[in-house]
Amino acid sequence: MNTSMRAAWLTRGAIVAMVATLALGSTLLGSAASASVKLPKSGVETPSGGTVTETGSTLMYPIFNLWASGYSEKFSNSTIQTAGTGSGTGISEAENGTIDIGASDAYLSPSVSQSNPSLRNIPLAISAQLVNYNVPGVTAHLKLSGKLLSQIYQGQVTNWNAQQIVSANPGVTLPNLPIVTLHRSDSSGDTFLFTSYLS
């Protein structure tokens, strides 16, 4: 998106959505990985060497890179290959066994868990997600409840000066501008969490 396109989007009033709750990033161990992990009594496994593959959550990609380099320093005969490809890819590649670790901001659905009993959700990190908005001429902090955000994303509230937004924000002058909702187009854990929150 070039600068003039971006300016046009923002002057119409854009709402960029991510969940206004805490998200739990987790890892899915593929069937080969979960079946082979048997820790000694000391609780620390010394790897025999080889390569472990991880892909998925772009949110967790930086932390996996930190962990991978630290692990490789301690165990130089082992390599961990990481990739930030999106939570949906992490889940699907863990499901089909093409990677060892699938990182995801979304937990496994009951149907995926049932059809892949060897996959495991392992919580690893907590992240905060926010709802951001840009309404030209408005400097006050707007109150947008979960119910109101749900109405916006369902197309029931379409303008910034809609009665529902005005009622929630007394004393704030809101422009008669359309709300332009933005969302990710890929299979994203953020999208999963946001739609779960709105539901």
Short mmCIF file of C-alpha atoms in Angstrom, two decimals:
data_model
loop_
_atom_site.label_atom_id
_atom_site.label_comp_id
_atom_site.label_asym_id
_atom_site.label_seq_id
_atom_site.Cartn_x
_atom_site.Cartn_y
_atom_site.Cartn_z
CA MET A 1 0.00 0.00 0.00
CA ASN A 2 1.60 3.31 -1.05
CA THR A 3 1.59 6.50 1.04
CA SER A 4 -1.38 8.13 -0.71
CA MET A 5 -3.46 4.93 -0.41
CA ARG A 6 -2.58 4.65 3.28
CA ALA A 7 -3.53 8.31 3.84
CA ALA A 8 -6.87 7.77 2.08
CA TRP A 9 -7.66 4.77 4.30
CA LEU A 10 -6.78 6.64 7.47
CA THR A 11 -8.69 9.83 6.61
CA ARG A 12 -11.88 7.80 6.20
CA GLY A 13 -11.44 6.46 9.72
CA ALA A 14 -9.94 3.03 10.10
CA ILE A 15 -10.18 0.51 12.87
CA VAL A 16 -7.41 -2.03 13.10
CA ALA A 17 -8.48 -4.89 15.26
CA MET A 18 -6.71 -7.30 17.47
CA VAL A 19 -8.17 -8.84 20.57
CA ALA A 20 -8.57 -6.73 23.68
CA THR A 21 -7.78 -9.74 25.85
CA LEU A 22 -4.71 -11.80 26.63
CA ALA A 23 -3.69 -14.40 24.11
CA LEU A 24 -1.90 -17.58 25.01
CA GLY A 25 0.70 -18.63 22.44
CA SER A 26 1.19 -22.36 22.32
CA THR A 27 3.17 -25.00 20.57
CA LEU A 28 1.88 -28.12 18.92
CA LEU A 29 4.22 -31.04 19.05
CA GLY A 30 3.91 -33.24 15.99
CA SER A 31 3.35 -36.96 16.40
CA ALA A 32 6.99 -37.89 15.83
CA ALA A 33 8.23 -35.34 18.35
CA SER A 34 5.70 -36.08 21.08
CA ALA A 35 6.15 -39.84 20.76
CA SER A 36 9.94 -39.63 21.06
CA VAL A 37 10.20 -37.28 24.06
CA LYS A 38 11.10 -39.34 27.14
CA LEU A 39 13.04 -37.37 29.71
CA PRO A 40 15.52 -39.05 32.05
CA LYS A 41 14.98 -38.92 35.81
CA SER A 42 17.08 -35.76 36.00
CA GLY A 43 14.48 -34.01 33.81
CA VAL A 44 17.11 -32.90 31.28
CA GLU A 45 17.50 -34.65 27.96
CA THR A 46 20.84 -34.61 26.16
CA PRO A 47 20.05 -34.75 22.44
CA SER A 48 21.86 -37.19 20.20
CA GLY A 49 21.96 -34.55 17.44
CA GLY A 50 19.98 -33.72 14.35
CA THR A 51 17.53 -31.06 13.20
CA VAL A 52 14.21 -30.00 14.68
CA THR A 53 11.86 -27.97 12.48
CA GLU A 54 9.42 -25.33 13.76
CA THR A 55 7.00 -23.08 11.91
CA GLY A 56 3.84 -21.12 12.57
CA SER A 57 3.03 -18.13 14.74
CA THR A 58 4.69 -14.91 13.61
CA LEU A 59 4.09 -13.58 17.14
CA MET A 60 6.21 -16.36 18.62
CA TYR A 61 8.82 -16.41 15.82
CA PRO A 62 11.25 -13.98 17.59
CA ILE A 63 11.18 -15.95 20.85
CA PHE A 64 11.72 -19.26 19.03
CA ASN A 65 14.78 -17.72 17.36
CA LEU A 66 16.17 -16.74 20.78
CA TRP A 67 15.49 -20.18 22.21
CA ALA A 68 16.88 -21.95 19.13
CA SER A 69 20.20 -20.09 19.22
CA GLY A 70 20.55 -20.65 22.97
CA TYR A 71 19.79 -24.36 22.56
CA SER A 72 22.29 -24.70 19.70
CA GLU A 73 24.98 -23.03 21.82
CA LYS A 74 24.46 -25.60 24.57
CA PHE A 75 24.01 -28.56 22.21
CA SER A 76 26.11 -27.82 19.12
CA ASN A 77 25.24 -31.16 17.49
CA SER A 78 21.58 -30.08 17.25
CA THR A 79 19.93 -27.52 14.97
CA ILE A 80 16.51 -25.92 15.32
CA GLN A 81 15.12 -24.41 12.11
CA THR A 82 12.45 -21.75 12.72
CA ALA A 83 10.01 -19.99 10.39
CA GLY A 84 7.24 -17.43 10.95
CA THR A 85 4.52 -18.57 8.55
CA GLY A 86 1.30 -17.93 10.51
CA SER A 87 -0.60 -19.96 13.09
CA GLY A 88 -2.74 -21.74 10.50
CA THR A 89 0.36 -23.08 8.78
CA GLY A 90 1.83 -24.15 12.12
CA ILE A 91 -1.28 -26.18 12.89
CA SER A 92 -1.66 -27.72 9.42
CA GLU A 93 2.02 -28.69 9.13
CA ALA A 94 1.97 -30.22 12.62
CA GLU A 95 -1.17 -32.12 11.59
CA ASN A 96 0.36 -33.54 8.42
CA GLY A 97 3.72 -34.28 10.08
CA THR A 98 5.92 -32.11 7.85
CA ILE A 99 7.40 -30.27 10.86
CA ASP A 100 8.26 -31.19 14.43
CA ILE A 101 6.85 -28.10 16.18
CA GLY A 102 3.89 -26.00 15.04
CA ALA A 103 3.58 -22.67 16.84
CA SER A 104 0.12 -21.14 17.06
CA ASP A 105 -1.73 -18.35 18.84
CA ALA A 106 -4.88 -20.44 18.38
CA TYR A 107 -5.42 -23.61 20.36
CA LEU A 108 -6.37 -26.81 18.58
CA SER A 109 -10.04 -27.17 17.79
CA PRO A 110 -11.81 -30.19 19.31
CA SER A 111 -12.13 -31.77 15.83
CA VAL A 112 -8.38 -31.38 15.11
CA SER A 113 -7.50 -32.75 18.55
CA GLN A 114 -9.82 -35.70 18.04
CA SER A 115 -8.46 -36.57 14.59
CA ASN A 116 -4.82 -36.06 15.72
CA PRO A 117 -4.59 -37.47 19.27
CA SER A 118 -0.77 -37.31 19.24
CA LEU A 119 -0.73 -33.48 18.87
CA ARG A 120 -0.28 -31.57 22.13
CA ASN A 121 -1.03 -27.95 23.06
CA ILE A 122 1.85 -26.66 25.19
CA PRO A 123 1.41 -23.06 26.49
CA LEU A 124 4.61 -21.05 26.08
CA ALA A 125 3.89 -17.32 26.18
CA ILE A 126 1.27 -14.71 27.00
CA SER A 127 0.76 -11.70 24.76
CA ALA A 128 -1.48 -8.65 25.01
CA GLN A 129 -3.54 -7.67 21.99
CA LEU A 130 -5.20 -4.32 21.39
CA VAL A 131 -7.89 -2.62 19.35
CA ASN A 132 -6.47 0.40 17.51
CA TYR A 133 -8.45 3.06 15.69
CA ASN A 134 -7.86 6.30 13.83
CA VAL A 135 -10.73 8.78 13.67
CA PRO A 136 -9.74 12.09 12.06
CA GLY A 137 -10.29 15.06 14.36
CA VAL A 138 -10.93 12.95 17.46
CA THR A 139 -8.28 13.14 20.17
CA ALA A 140 -10.34 11.70 23.04
CA HIS A 141 -9.97 8.05 24.01
CA LEU A 142 -13.02 6.22 22.62
CA LYS A 143 -14.87 3.56 24.58
CA LEU A 144 -15.67 0.58 22.35
CA SER A 145 -17.10 -2.39 24.24
CA GLY A 146 -16.88 -5.97 23.02
CA LYS A 147 -20.55 -5.83 22.04
CA LEU A 148 -20.01 -2.61 20.09
CA LEU A 149 -16.92 -3.98 18.32
CA SER A 150 -18.92 -7.07 17.39
CA GLN A 151 -21.66 -4.87 15.89
CA ILE A 152 -19.01 -2.94 13.92
CA TYR A 153 -17.46 -6.11 12.51
CA GLN A 154 -20.88 -7.55 11.65
CA GLY A 155 -21.70 -4.40 9.66
CA GLN A 156 -24.48 -3.34 12.05
CA VAL A 157 -22.64 -0.12 13.07
CA THR A 158 -21.06 1.50 10.02
CA ASN A 159 -20.30 5.15 10.86
CA TRP A 160 -18.22 6.76 13.60
CA ASN A 161 -21.15 8.99 14.61
CA ALA A 162 -23.57 6.05 14.95
CA GLN A 163 -25.85 6.37 17.98
CA GLN A 164 -24.25 3.33 19.70
CA ILE A 165 -20.77 4.94 19.59
CA VAL A 166 -22.10 8.40 20.54
CA SER A 167 -23.95 6.92 23.56
CA ALA A 168 -20.82 5.14 24.76
CA ASN A 169 -18.74 8.34 24.44
CA PRO A 170 -20.71 11.31 25.87
CA GLY A 171 -19.16 14.70 25.20
CA VAL A 172 -17.07 13.48 22.24
CA THR A 173 -17.90 14.97 18.84
CA LEU A 174 -17.68 12.17 16.30
CA PRO A 175 -17.49 12.74 12.53
CA ASN A 176 -19.94 11.34 10.00
CA LEU A 177 -17.33 9.05 8.45
CA PRO A 178 -17.62 5.40 7.49
CA ILE A 179 -15.79 2.86 9.63
CA VAL A 180 -13.29 0.89 7.57
CA THR A 181 -12.44 -2.37 9.33
CA LEU A 182 -9.08 -3.95 8.64
CA HIS A 183 -8.22 -7.60 9.12
CA ARG A 184 -5.62 -10.15 8.13
CA SER A 185 -6.36 -12.30 5.11
CA ASP A 186 -4.20 -15.30 6.07
CA SER A 187 -4.96 -18.07 8.54
CA SER A 188 -3.99 -16.09 11.60
CA GLY A 189 -4.09 -16.83 15.31
CA ASP A 190 -4.88 -13.13 15.87
CA THR A 191 -8.01 -13.50 13.74
CA PHE A 192 -9.01 -16.64 15.67
CA LEU A 193 -8.58 -14.86 19.01
CA PHE A 194 -10.36 -11.70 17.88
CA THR A 195 -13.38 -13.54 16.50
CA SER A 196 -13.50 -15.72 19.64
CA TYR A 197 -13.52 -12.55 21.76
CA LEU A 198 -16.30 -10.97 19.65
CA SER A 199 -18.37 -14.16 19.86
#
